[in-house]
Each structure stands twice: as structure tokens, then as C-alpha cells.
């Protein structure tokens, strides 16, 4: 926080009353948190349960700025002023969460103690949880004191959480099929966001360079946290974990580019035609069945157990006909969210 800036603030009730660079920065950042990228790595932005613990009134952002990056730095200054108290509240709500200094920004308004309205932005912290989309609690016996290989980075968040079952493993390595497509993912979201603003935002307030920088920052933050866990050539392991996202059949695609999937898969193309931009996703493209099949074929046969975790109740394996390797394994346990397999002799 600059010592030369006064702490007084006006009660700004609409983003249109801010400096154009700040207005542009806020609208850009709100689109740039890309929670789906966090999900690809097993992280999430914590959702407030009551109020907004990290709230910055628009009046704190009312100043002159030469460009969106200067405005962005002001936003971070203001978030730094409230983040420590805000983190304390989030820890009460999410006792197993480990917060990370990266935020998703949202619009938020409150009624002040004086009875007036305050309008501003909320900052929701990125975090890892002990378990999240995938039910790790049910596979403890296959993880504790075992050398574990995870075939995708969908459990990085849990692998770095000190209260997770994975923290009890002898060793945990993850293969990263996401970072190799990092540039493609970012450029695809930039295209999606810009398309939305060009068509439906009368001011077209979206700064591609600021958005690119903030998306890249998310990848950089995760890469730093996961350093040492992500590997390219795993050697020894006893248990293989496969976090498997279950998609509707109409969203299942092969190993194609994101833009090809969005424009030519009937489901995604229809979303774009109907302007359902927030329903468009990259997860089925990055975690496509061809890549999953190849990973299982390359690594699972050498393991004692292949543990499949699904993000929702899944049918019997034989009904997932896009998985080409299932006949090579015998099912030891077949649960709604967890399946334990061993190579067929």
C-alpha cells in the first residue's frame, strides 16, 4: 500500500464510475480466474459461506491509472490489506484447506453498518483440500506406505495437502498431461472470453494481455507448488491411481485440439451458438479417452493395483466402452466412486 495515498474513500456504487483502466482491469480479471484450470490440477477456489471475507469496495479503487497493469497492482495492494483476516475466516470454514496466494475475483455488494450499500469485488483464494472431487478416503490401504503413481495431475492439490491420505504414502509422483498444453488452454480461454465481450459487452472491456498474464500466473503458482511431484519418467511404483472424470457421452472427444473440439463437437458447438459461454469446458478435451487409454497401457501393467477414482457415481467398467484396456484387468472392488483392479493373469 502506498504511504502517499489517502485512506479516505468515496462510496462508488457502480463500476462505470471508476477510471476506465480500473474498470477494464476488474472486468478482465473476473473472467481470468479460470476455475476449470484449477480443477484440472485438483485445486479449487474457496467459496464464501457467509459474506465475503476478502472484500474491496470500489471506493478503494477510485483513482487515476495509466494502464490496466497499474490498476491490477492497485487491486493486489488492496487485497493484501484484507487477506490475512480473510484467510482466518476461510480456515474456520475449511479446516483441512491449505490456502494459496492466488485469487478468483467476483463482484460483491454489502449493506454497511450505516445502512447504505457498498459495492466492490471479492477475492476468493485458491486452495488444496485433503480430498475434493475424488474420494481418497476409500483407498487408504492402497496408498499408505506405498509408492504411488498418479496418471494425471488431477490430484496435485491433494498430493500437496498435508492432511490428505496421499501425505501418508511412501512416495507420490504424478504425470502432467496438462502443462504440455498450457499455451493452447490459455489461448482458447482468451478466444472464448474475447468472443463473449465482443458480442455481449457494450464497452468491450476485456484486456487480452492482462488476462493472459493472470492465467499464466495461475499455472506458474501451481507449477511451483507441485515442483518435485510432477514427473515425466516414473520408475518404481506399487499403486497406480487413475482419477477419471465421467463426462456425458455427447461431450466425449478424442485427442484433438481444444478449438477443434469446441467448434466441431456437436455439444460444444451448440453451446457457442446459444452463447452459453460459461458451459464450455476444456476438461473433456485435455482428459480425453485416447490419452487416458495410452497412460493406462504404458504404466498400469507394472503396478500391483490400479485404483480408479471417479468424480461422480460411475457405471460398471464394461459399460465405459471408450476405455480399451478394461478386459486386461480383474475387478477386486467395484464401488460407486472407487474401483480396485489388478492385471489379469
PDB file of C-alpha atoms in Angstrom, residues 38-322:
ATOM      1  CA  UNK A  38      -7.555 -25.145 -11.011  1.00  0.00           C
ATOM      2  CA  UNK A  39      -9.813 -28.206 -11.192  1.00  0.00           C
ATOM      3  CA  UNK A  40      -7.570 -29.843 -13.794  1.00  0.00           C
ATOM      4  CA  UNK A  41      -4.891 -29.925 -11.087  1.00  0.00           C
ATOM      5  CA  UNK A  42      -7.080 -30.809  -8.108  1.00  0.00           C
ATOM      6  CA  UNK A  43      -7.304 -27.299  -6.641  1.00  0.00           C
ATOM      7  CA  UNK A  44     -10.329 -25.061  -6.160  1.00  0.00           C
ATOM      8  CA  UNK A  45     -11.209 -21.505  -5.263  1.00  0.00           C
ATOM      9  CA  UNK A  46     -12.811 -21.470  -1.829  1.00  0.00           C
ATOM     10  CA  UNK A  47     -16.440 -20.335  -1.869  1.00  0.00           C
ATOM     11  CA  UNK A  48     -17.541 -17.965   0.924  1.00  0.00           C
ATOM     12  CA  UNK A  49     -20.203 -19.419   3.211  1.00  0.00           C
ATOM     13  CA  UNK A  50     -21.355 -16.101   4.607  1.00  0.00           C
ATOM     14  CA  UNK A  51     -20.484 -12.675   3.276  1.00  0.00           C
ATOM     15  CA  UNK A  52     -17.185 -12.058   1.507  1.00  0.00           C
ATOM     16  CA  UNK A  53     -14.153 -12.269   3.857  1.00  0.00           C
ATOM     17  CA  UNK A  54     -11.852 -10.572   1.351  1.00  0.00           C
ATOM     18  CA  UNK A  55     -13.895  -7.618   0.153  1.00  0.00           C
ATOM     19  CA  UNK A  56     -12.512  -4.481  -1.528  1.00  0.00           C
ATOM     20  CA  UNK A  57     -15.022  -1.619  -2.025  1.00  0.00           C
ATOM     21  CA  UNK A  58     -14.889   0.123  -5.387  1.00  0.00           C
ATOM     22  CA  UNK A  59     -14.132   3.308  -3.474  1.00  0.00           C
ATOM     23  CA  UNK A  60     -10.726   1.881  -2.553  1.00  0.00           C
ATOM     24  CA  UNK A  61     -10.017   1.521  -6.271  1.00  0.00           C
ATOM     25  CA  UNK A  62     -11.111   5.013  -7.302  1.00  0.00           C
ATOM     26  CA  UNK A  63      -8.005   6.713  -8.683  1.00  0.00           C
ATOM     27  CA  UNK A  64      -6.269   7.551 -11.966  1.00  0.00           C
ATOM     28  CA  UNK A  65      -4.306   4.811 -13.722  1.00  0.00           C
ATOM     29  CA  UNK A  66      -2.196   4.947 -16.845  1.00  0.00           C
ATOM     30  CA  UNK A  67      -2.936   1.339 -17.893  1.00  0.00           C
ATOM     31  CA  UNK A  68      -4.650  -1.867 -16.766  1.00  0.00           C
ATOM     32  CA  UNK A  69      -1.489  -3.271 -15.216  1.00  0.00           C
ATOM     33  CA  UNK A  70      -1.161  -0.312 -12.875  1.00  0.00           C
ATOM     34  CA  UNK A  71      -4.817  -0.805 -11.957  1.00  0.00           C
ATOM     35  CA  UNK A  72      -4.169  -4.514 -11.410  1.00  0.00           C
ATOM     36  CA  UNK A  73      -1.328  -3.731  -8.993  1.00  0.00           C
ATOM     37  CA  UNK A  74      -3.664  -1.477  -7.004  1.00  0.00           C
ATOM     38  CA  UNK A  75      -6.160  -4.329  -6.724  1.00  0.00           C
ATOM     39  CA  UNK A  76      -3.448  -6.618  -5.349  1.00  0.00           C
ATOM     40  CA  UNK A  77      -2.414  -3.929  -2.842  1.00  0.00           C
ATOM     41  CA  UNK A  78      -5.952  -3.719  -1.541  1.00  0.00           C
ATOM     42  CA  UNK A  79      -6.337  -7.495  -1.377  1.00  0.00           C
ATOM     43  CA  UNK A  80      -3.110  -7.673   0.644  1.00  0.00           C
ATOM     44  CA  UNK A  81      -4.697  -5.310   3.171  1.00  0.00           C
ATOM     45  CA  UNK A  82      -7.573  -7.706   3.884  1.00  0.00           C
ATOM     46  CA  UNK A  83      -6.200 -11.143   3.087  1.00  0.00           C
ATOM     47  CA  UNK A  84      -4.797 -12.141   6.496  1.00  0.00           C
ATOM     48  CA  UNK A  85      -8.060 -11.589   8.349  1.00  0.00           C
ATOM     49  CA  UNK A  86      -9.932 -13.112   5.430  1.00  0.00           C
ATOM     50  CA  UNK A  87      -7.756 -16.230   5.470  1.00  0.00           C
ATOM     51  CA  UNK A  88      -8.533 -16.695   9.172  1.00  0.00           C
ATOM     52  CA  UNK A  89     -12.231 -16.848   8.328  1.00  0.00           C
ATOM     53  CA  UNK A  90     -11.694 -19.304   5.484  1.00  0.00           C
ATOM     54  CA  UNK A  91      -9.681 -21.573   7.802  1.00  0.00           C
ATOM     55  CA  UNK A  92     -12.641 -21.762  10.156  1.00  0.00           C
ATOM     56  CA  UNK A  93     -14.885 -22.756   7.262  1.00  0.00           C
ATOM     57  CA  UNK A  94     -12.423 -25.130   5.596  1.00  0.00           C
ATOM     58  CA  UNK A  95     -10.178 -26.584   8.347  1.00  0.00           C
ATOM     59  CA  UNK A  96      -8.413 -29.035   6.008  1.00  0.00           C
ATOM     60  CA  UNK A  97      -7.833 -26.482   3.256  1.00  0.00           C
ATOM     61  CA  UNK A  98      -4.399 -25.056   2.610  1.00  0.00           C
ATOM     62  CA  UNK A  99      -4.772 -21.640   1.028  1.00  0.00           C
ATOM     63  CA  UNK A 100      -2.582 -20.372  -1.790  1.00  0.00           C
ATOM     64  CA  UNK A 101      -1.933 -16.768  -2.698  1.00  0.00           C
ATOM     65  CA  UNK A 102      -3.825 -16.605  -5.948  1.00  0.00           C
ATOM     66  CA  UNK A 103      -7.388 -15.350  -6.227  1.00  0.00           C
ATOM     67  CA  UNK A 104     -10.532 -15.503  -8.270  1.00  0.00           C
ATOM     68  CA  UNK A 105     -12.283 -12.129  -8.367  1.00  0.00           C
ATOM     69  CA  UNK A 106     -16.050 -11.631  -8.273  1.00  0.00           C
ATOM     70  CA  UNK A 107     -18.457  -8.704  -7.967  1.00  0.00           C
ATOM     71  CA  UNK A 108     -19.953  -8.321  -4.499  1.00  0.00           C
ATOM     72  CA  UNK A 109     -22.068  -5.790  -2.597  1.00  0.00           C
ATOM     73  CA  UNK A 110     -22.891  -5.431   1.102  1.00  0.00           C
ATOM     74  CA  UNK A 111     -25.051  -3.287   3.333  1.00  0.00           C
ATOM     75  CA  UNK A 112     -22.787  -1.143   5.517  1.00  0.00           C
ATOM     76  CA  UNK A 113     -23.283  -0.583   9.256  1.00  0.00           C
ATOM     77  CA  UNK A 114     -24.699   2.836   8.417  1.00  0.00           C
ATOM     78  CA  UNK A 115     -27.386   1.190   6.310  1.00  0.00           C
ATOM     79  CA  UNK A 116     -26.015   2.155   2.909  1.00  0.00           C
ATOM     80  CA  UNK A 117     -24.835  -0.076   0.104  1.00  0.00           C
ATOM     81  CA  UNK A 118     -21.154  -0.796  -0.581  1.00  0.00           C
ATOM     82  CA  UNK A 119     -20.221  -2.248  -3.961  1.00  0.00           C
ATOM     83  CA  UNK A 120     -16.878  -3.863  -4.674  1.00  0.00           C
ATOM     84  CA  UNK A 121     -15.042  -7.054  -5.524  1.00  0.00           C
ATOM     85  CA  UNK A 122     -14.422 -10.219  -3.561  1.00  0.00           C
ATOM     86  CA  UNK A 123     -11.202 -12.225  -3.739  1.00  0.00           C
ATOM     87  CA  UNK A 124     -11.639 -15.992  -3.298  1.00  0.00           C
ATOM     88  CA  UNK A 125      -8.353 -17.795  -2.523  1.00  0.00           C
ATOM     89  CA  UNK A 126      -7.039 -20.801  -4.383  1.00  0.00           C
ATOM     90  CA  UNK A 127      -6.642 -23.811  -2.100  1.00  0.00           C
ATOM     91  CA  UNK A 128      -5.940 -27.501  -1.852  1.00  0.00           C
ATOM     92  CA  UNK A 129      -8.240 -29.770   0.163  1.00  0.00           C
ATOM     93  CA  UNK A 130      -7.495 -33.145   1.745  1.00  0.00           C
ATOM     94  CA  UNK A 131      -9.993 -34.629  -0.711  1.00  0.00           C
ATOM     95  CA  UNK A 132     -12.260 -32.928  -3.162  1.00  0.00           C
ATOM     96  CA  UNK A 133     -13.847 -34.274  -6.349  1.00  0.00           C
ATOM     97  CA  UNK A 134     -12.304 -37.715  -5.828  1.00  0.00           C
ATOM     98  CA  UNK A 135     -12.957 -39.821  -2.706  1.00  0.00           C
ATOM     99  CA  UNK A 136      -9.456 -40.614  -1.476  1.00  0.00           C
ATOM    100  CA  UNK A 137     -10.674 -41.750   1.926  1.00  0.00           C
ATOM    101  CA  UNK A 138     -11.805 -45.067   0.474  1.00  0.00           C
ATOM    102  CA  UNK A 139      -8.410 -46.137  -0.913  1.00  0.00           C
ATOM    103  CA  UNK A 140      -6.178 -45.602   2.125  1.00  0.00           C
ATOM    104  CA  UNK A 141      -4.932 -49.197   2.260  1.00  0.00           C
ATOM    105  CA  UNK A 142      -3.589 -48.882  -1.297  1.00  0.00           C
ATOM    106  CA  UNK A 143      -1.804 -45.607  -0.582  1.00  0.00           C
ATOM    107  CA  UNK A 144      -0.379 -45.623   2.954  1.00  0.00           C
ATOM    108  CA  UNK A 145       3.324 -46.565   2.921  1.00  0.00           C
ATOM    109  CA  UNK A 146       3.092 -47.308  -0.801  1.00  0.00           C
ATOM    110  CA  UNK A 147       4.951 -45.895  -3.762  1.00  0.00           C
ATOM    111  CA  UNK A 148       2.142 -44.258  -5.715  1.00  0.00           C
ATOM    112  CA  UNK A 149       1.970 -43.111  -9.314  1.00  0.00           C
ATOM    113  CA  UNK A 150      -0.980 -40.916 -10.339  1.00  0.00           C
ATOM    114  CA  UNK A 151      -1.590 -40.979 -14.071  1.00  0.00           C
ATOM    115  CA  UNK A 152      -2.835 -37.383 -14.378  1.00  0.00           C
ATOM    116  CA  UNK A 153      -2.328 -34.161 -12.393  1.00  0.00           C
ATOM    117  CA  UNK A 154      -5.972 -34.136 -11.246  1.00  0.00           C
ATOM    118  CA  UNK A 155      -4.795 -34.932  -7.694  1.00  0.00           C
ATOM    119  CA  UNK A 156      -1.912 -32.473  -7.385  1.00  0.00           C
ATOM    120  CA  UNK A 157      -3.953 -30.451  -4.900  1.00  0.00           C
ATOM    121  CA  UNK A 158      -4.396 -33.488  -2.683  1.00  0.00           C
ATOM    122  CA  UNK A 159      -0.784 -34.620  -3.170  1.00  0.00           C
ATOM    123  CA  UNK A 160       0.495 -31.362  -1.647  1.00  0.00           C
ATOM    124  CA  UNK A 161      -2.076 -31.169   1.163  1.00  0.00           C
ATOM    125  CA  UNK A 162      -0.556 -32.202   4.498  1.00  0.00           C
ATOM    126  CA  UNK A 163      -3.855 -33.724   5.743  1.00  0.00           C
ATOM    127  CA  UNK A 164      -4.555 -35.812   2.655  1.00  0.00           C
ATOM    128  CA  UNK A 165      -4.313 -39.606   2.529  1.00  0.00           C
ATOM    129  CA  UNK A 166      -1.624 -39.073  -0.107  1.00  0.00           C
ATOM    130  CA  UNK A 167       0.612 -37.476   2.540  1.00  0.00           C
ATOM    131  CA  UNK A 168       0.878 -40.936   4.133  1.00  0.00           C
ATOM    132  CA  UNK A 169       2.267 -42.576   1.011  1.00  0.00           C
ATOM    133  CA  UNK A 170       5.918 -43.586   0.849  1.00  0.00           C
ATOM    134  CA  UNK A 171       6.251 -41.600  -2.339  1.00  0.00           C
ATOM    135  CA  UNK A 172       3.849 -39.854  -4.752  1.00  0.00           C
ATOM    136  CA  UNK A 173       4.544 -38.933  -8.369  1.00  0.00           C
ATOM    137  CA  UNK A 174       2.109 -37.527 -10.908  1.00  0.00           C
ATOM    138  CA  UNK A 175       2.213 -37.372 -14.689  1.00  0.00           C
ATOM    139  CA  UNK A 176       1.327 -33.970 -16.108  1.00  0.00           C
ATOM    140  CA  UNK A 177      -0.754 -34.059 -19.273  1.00  0.00           C
ATOM    141  CA  UNK A 178      -1.978 -30.506 -18.674  1.00  0.00           C
ATOM    142  CA  UNK A 179       1.140 -28.312 -18.662  1.00  0.00           C
ATOM    143  CA  UNK A 180       2.221 -29.536 -22.095  1.00  0.00           C
ATOM    144  CA  UNK A 181      -0.994 -27.942 -23.417  1.00  0.00           C
ATOM    145  CA  UNK A 182      -0.757 -24.837 -21.236  1.00  0.00           C
ATOM    146  CA  UNK A 183      -0.400 -22.357 -24.100  1.00  0.00           C
ATOM    147  CA  UNK A 184      -3.283 -23.917 -26.017  1.00  0.00           C
ATOM    148  CA  UNK A 185      -5.558 -23.833 -22.948  1.00  0.00           C
ATOM    149  CA  UNK A 186      -4.791 -20.167 -22.256  1.00  0.00           C
ATOM    150  CA  UNK A 187      -5.264 -19.075 -25.856  1.00  0.00           C
ATOM    151  CA  UNK A 188      -8.553 -20.974 -26.059  1.00  0.00           C
ATOM    152  CA  UNK A 189      -9.941 -19.238 -22.974  1.00  0.00           C
ATOM    153  CA  UNK A 190      -8.726 -15.882 -24.304  1.00  0.00           C
ATOM    154  CA  UNK A 191     -10.640 -16.510 -27.520  1.00  0.00           C
ATOM    155  CA  UNK A 192     -13.740 -17.571 -25.571  1.00  0.00           C
ATOM    156  CA  UNK A 193     -13.669 -14.531 -23.265  1.00  0.00           C
ATOM    157  CA  UNK A 194     -12.961 -12.073 -26.054  1.00  0.00           C
ATOM    158  CA  UNK A 195     -15.770 -13.556 -28.141  1.00  0.00           C
ATOM    159  CA  UNK A 196     -18.163 -13.013 -25.259  1.00  0.00           C
ATOM    160  CA  UNK A 197     -17.114  -9.397 -24.684  1.00  0.00           C
ATOM    161  CA  UNK A 198     -17.116  -8.555 -28.394  1.00  0.00           C
ATOM    162  CA  UNK A 199     -20.677  -9.828 -28.767  1.00  0.00           C
ATOM    163  CA  UNK A 200     -22.350  -9.014 -25.458  1.00  0.00           C
ATOM    164  CA  UNK A 201     -20.349  -6.323 -23.647  1.00  0.00           C
ATOM    165  CA  UNK A 202     -21.301  -2.875 -24.951  1.00  0.00           C
ATOM    166  CA  UNK A 203     -17.943  -1.470 -23.739  1.00  0.00           C
ATOM    167  CA  UNK A 204     -15.911  -4.458 -24.924  1.00  0.00           C
ATOM    168  CA  UNK A 205     -13.920  -4.149 -21.713  1.00  0.00           C
ATOM    169  CA  UNK A 206     -11.562  -7.104 -21.877  1.00  0.00           C
ATOM    170  CA  UNK A 207      -7.779  -6.794 -21.957  1.00  0.00           C
ATOM    171  CA  UNK A 208      -6.215  -9.837 -23.593  1.00  0.00           C
ATOM    172  CA  UNK A 209      -2.699  -9.194 -22.276  1.00  0.00           C
ATOM    173  CA  UNK A 210      -3.772  -8.764 -18.653  1.00  0.00           C
ATOM    174  CA  UNK A 211      -5.938 -11.860 -18.924  1.00  0.00           C
ATOM    175  CA  UNK A 212      -3.098 -13.880 -20.456  1.00  0.00           C
ATOM    176  CA  UNK A 213      -0.759 -12.768 -17.681  1.00  0.00           C
ATOM    177  CA  UNK A 214      -3.201 -13.743 -14.923  1.00  0.00           C
ATOM    178  CA  UNK A 215      -3.930 -17.148 -16.443  1.00  0.00           C
ATOM    179  CA  UNK A 216      -0.200 -17.764 -16.814  1.00  0.00           C
ATOM    180  CA  UNK A 217       0.240 -16.767 -13.186  1.00  0.00           C
ATOM    181  CA  UNK A 218      -2.196 -19.485 -12.110  1.00  0.00           C
ATOM    182  CA  UNK A 219      -0.180 -22.101 -13.998  1.00  0.00           C
ATOM    183  CA  UNK A 220       3.062 -20.725 -12.520  1.00  0.00           C
ATOM    184  CA  UNK A 221       1.697 -20.838  -8.964  1.00  0.00           C
ATOM    185  CA  UNK A 222       0.559 -24.439  -9.356  1.00  0.00           C
ATOM    186  CA  UNK A 223       3.826 -25.450 -11.037  1.00  0.00           C
ATOM    187  CA  UNK A 224       5.824 -24.054  -8.136  1.00  0.00           C
ATOM    188  CA  UNK A 225       3.671 -25.818  -5.542  1.00  0.00           C
ATOM    189  CA  UNK A 226       3.807 -29.126  -7.405  1.00  0.00           C
ATOM    190  CA  UNK A 227       7.547 -28.998  -8.003  1.00  0.00           C
ATOM    191  CA  UNK A 228       9.027 -32.371  -7.132  1.00  0.00           C
ATOM    192  CA  UNK A 229       5.725 -34.221  -7.511  1.00  0.00           C
ATOM    193  CA  UNK A 230       5.250 -33.960 -11.271  1.00  0.00           C
ATOM    194  CA  UNK A 231       7.483 -36.324 -13.251  1.00  0.00           C
ATOM    195  CA  UNK A 232       7.957 -37.350 -16.858  1.00  0.00           C
ATOM    196  CA  UNK A 233       9.514 -40.790 -16.462  1.00  0.00           C
ATOM    197  CA  UNK A 234       8.398 -42.601 -13.305  1.00  0.00           C
ATOM    198  CA  UNK A 235      10.358 -45.699 -12.343  1.00  0.00           C
ATOM    199  CA  UNK A 236       9.283 -47.640  -9.238  1.00  0.00           C
ATOM    200  CA  UNK A 237       5.706 -47.681  -8.017  1.00  0.00           C
ATOM    201  CA  UNK A 238       3.341 -50.157  -6.404  1.00  0.00           C
ATOM    202  CA  UNK A 239      -0.054 -48.492  -6.790  1.00  0.00           C
ATOM    203  CA  UNK A 240      -1.347 -46.605  -9.813  1.00  0.00           C
ATOM    204  CA  UNK A 241      -4.170 -44.129  -9.269  1.00  0.00           C
ATOM    205  CA  UNK A 242      -6.349 -43.020 -12.157  1.00  0.00           C
ATOM    206  CA  UNK A 243      -8.608 -40.042 -11.376  1.00  0.00           C
ATOM    207  CA  UNK A 244     -11.271 -40.452 -14.031  1.00  0.00           C
ATOM    208  CA  UNK A 245     -13.687 -37.652 -14.894  1.00  0.00           C
ATOM    209  CA  UNK A 246     -17.034 -39.021 -16.050  1.00  0.00           C
ATOM    210  CA  UNK A 247     -18.444 -36.964 -18.922  1.00  0.00           C
ATOM    211  CA  UNK A 248     -21.789 -37.149 -20.709  1.00  0.00           C
ATOM    212  CA  UNK A 249     -21.349 -39.226 -23.862  1.00  0.00           C
ATOM    213  CA  UNK A 250     -22.088 -36.243 -26.075  1.00  0.00           C
ATOM    214  CA  UNK A 251     -19.032 -34.438 -24.644  1.00  0.00           C
ATOM    215  CA  UNK A 252     -16.562 -37.282 -25.088  1.00  0.00           C
ATOM    216  CA  UNK A 253     -13.894 -36.393 -27.651  1.00  0.00           C
ATOM    217  CA  UNK A 254     -10.658 -37.889 -28.878  1.00  0.00           C
ATOM    218  CA  UNK A 255      -7.189 -36.386 -28.676  1.00  0.00           C
ATOM    219  CA  UNK A 256      -7.957 -33.234 -30.665  1.00  0.00           C
ATOM    220  CA  UNK A 257      -7.218 -29.556 -30.132  1.00  0.00           C
ATOM    221  CA  UNK A 258      -9.415 -27.527 -27.808  1.00  0.00           C
ATOM    222  CA  UNK A 259     -10.644 -25.309 -30.614  1.00  0.00           C
ATOM    223  CA  UNK A 260     -11.433 -28.300 -32.814  1.00  0.00           C
ATOM    224  CA  UNK A 261     -13.489 -29.856 -30.037  1.00  0.00           C
ATOM    225  CA  UNK A 262     -15.340 -26.628 -29.281  1.00  0.00           C
ATOM    226  CA  UNK A 263     -16.193 -25.921 -32.904  1.00  0.00           C
ATOM    227  CA  UNK A 264     -16.908 -29.406 -34.233  1.00  0.00           C
ATOM    228  CA  UNK A 265     -18.203 -31.441 -31.308  1.00  0.00           C
ATOM    229  CA  UNK A 266     -21.972 -31.047 -31.595  1.00  0.00           C
ATOM    230  CA  UNK A 267     -22.483 -30.391 -27.866  1.00  0.00           C
ATOM    231  CA  UNK A 268     -19.847 -27.659 -27.563  1.00  0.00           C
ATOM    232  CA  UNK A 269     -20.719 -26.079 -30.904  1.00  0.00           C
ATOM    233  CA  UNK A 270     -24.337 -25.786 -29.745  1.00  0.00           C
ATOM    234  CA  UNK A 271     -23.199 -24.066 -26.530  1.00  0.00           C
ATOM    235  CA  UNK A 272     -21.336 -21.472 -28.574  1.00  0.00           C
ATOM    236  CA  UNK A 273     -24.321 -20.927 -30.882  1.00  0.00           C
ATOM    237  CA  UNK A 274     -26.555 -20.384 -27.851  1.00  0.00           C
ATOM    238  CA  UNK A 275     -23.997 -18.074 -26.172  1.00  0.00           C
ATOM    239  CA  UNK A 276     -23.642 -20.470 -23.222  1.00  0.00           C
ATOM    240  CA  UNK A 277     -20.026 -19.467 -22.815  1.00  0.00           C
ATOM    241  CA  UNK A 278     -19.855 -20.474 -19.158  1.00  0.00           C
ATOM    242  CA  UNK A 279     -20.797 -24.069 -20.016  1.00  0.00           C
ATOM    243  CA  UNK A 280     -17.913 -24.540 -22.453  1.00  0.00           C
ATOM    244  CA  UNK A 281     -15.056 -26.524 -20.885  1.00  0.00           C
ATOM    245  CA  UNK A 282     -11.625 -27.925 -21.654  1.00  0.00           C
ATOM    246  CA  UNK A 283     -11.573 -30.854 -19.216  1.00  0.00           C
ATOM    247  CA  UNK A 284     -13.103 -33.427 -21.644  1.00  0.00           C
ATOM    248  CA  UNK A 285     -10.522 -32.359 -24.239  1.00  0.00           C
ATOM    249  CA  UNK A 286      -7.435 -32.496 -22.020  1.00  0.00           C
ATOM    250  CA  UNK A 287      -8.538 -35.667 -20.186  1.00  0.00           C
ATOM    251  CA  UNK A 288      -9.747 -37.354 -23.362  1.00  0.00           C
ATOM    252  CA  UNK A 289     -10.172 -41.110 -23.591  1.00  0.00           C
ATOM    253  CA  UNK A 290      -7.296 -41.632 -26.071  1.00  0.00           C
ATOM    254  CA  UNK A 291      -4.783 -40.078 -23.687  1.00  0.00           C
ATOM    255  CA  UNK A 292      -6.234 -41.974 -20.715  1.00  0.00           C
ATOM    256  CA  UNK A 293      -6.046 -45.285 -22.612  1.00  0.00           C
ATOM    257  CA  UNK A 294      -2.421 -44.660 -23.536  1.00  0.00           C
ATOM    258  CA  UNK A 295      -1.448 -43.778 -19.968  1.00  0.00           C
ATOM    259  CA  UNK A 296      -3.039 -46.927 -18.557  1.00  0.00           C
ATOM    260  CA  UNK A 297      -1.423 -49.123 -21.216  1.00  0.00           C
ATOM    261  CA  UNK A 298       2.013 -47.603 -20.578  1.00  0.00           C
ATOM    262  CA  UNK A 299       2.107 -47.647 -16.781  1.00  0.00           C
ATOM    263  CA  UNK A 300      -0.636 -49.683 -15.085  1.00  0.00           C
ATOM    264  CA  UNK A 301       0.507 -53.230 -16.046  1.00  0.00           C
ATOM    265  CA  UNK A 302       3.622 -52.843 -13.848  1.00  0.00           C
ATOM    266  CA  UNK A 303       1.635 -51.959 -10.726  1.00  0.00           C
ATOM    267  CA  UNK A 304       0.233 -54.242  -8.036  1.00  0.00           C
ATOM    268  CA  UNK A 305      -3.087 -52.396  -8.115  1.00  0.00           C
ATOM    269  CA  UNK A 306      -4.826 -49.983 -10.445  1.00  0.00           C
ATOM    270  CA  UNK A 307      -7.129 -47.766  -8.401  1.00  0.00           C
ATOM    271  CA  UNK A 308      -9.769 -45.856 -10.367  1.00  0.00           C
ATOM    272  CA  UNK A 309     -11.373 -42.847  -8.703  1.00  0.00           C
ATOM    273  CA  UNK A 310     -14.352 -41.164 -10.341  1.00  0.00           C
ATOM    274  CA  UNK A 311     -15.700 -37.677  -9.722  1.00  0.00           C
ATOM    275  CA  UNK A 312     -19.285 -38.952  -9.752  1.00  0.00           C
ATOM    276  CA  UNK A 313     -21.127 -42.241  -9.495  1.00  0.00           C
ATOM    277  CA  UNK A 314     -19.959 -44.352 -12.403  1.00  0.00           C
ATOM    278  CA  UNK A 315     -21.399 -47.417 -14.154  1.00  0.00           C
ATOM    279  CA  UNK A 316     -19.649 -50.764 -14.375  1.00  0.00           C
ATOM    280  CA  UNK A 317     -16.342 -50.571 -16.222  1.00  0.00           C
ATOM    281  CA  UNK A 318     -17.570 -52.674 -19.113  1.00  0.00           C
ATOM    282  CA  UNK A 319     -20.190 -50.014 -19.820  1.00  0.00           C
ATOM    283  CA  UNK A 320     -17.464 -47.396 -20.304  1.00  0.00           C
ATOM    284  CA  UNK A 321     -16.809 -48.734 -23.790  1.00  0.00           C
ATOM    285  CA  UNK A 322     -14.361 -45.980 -24.722  1.00  0.00           C
TER     286      UNK A 322
END
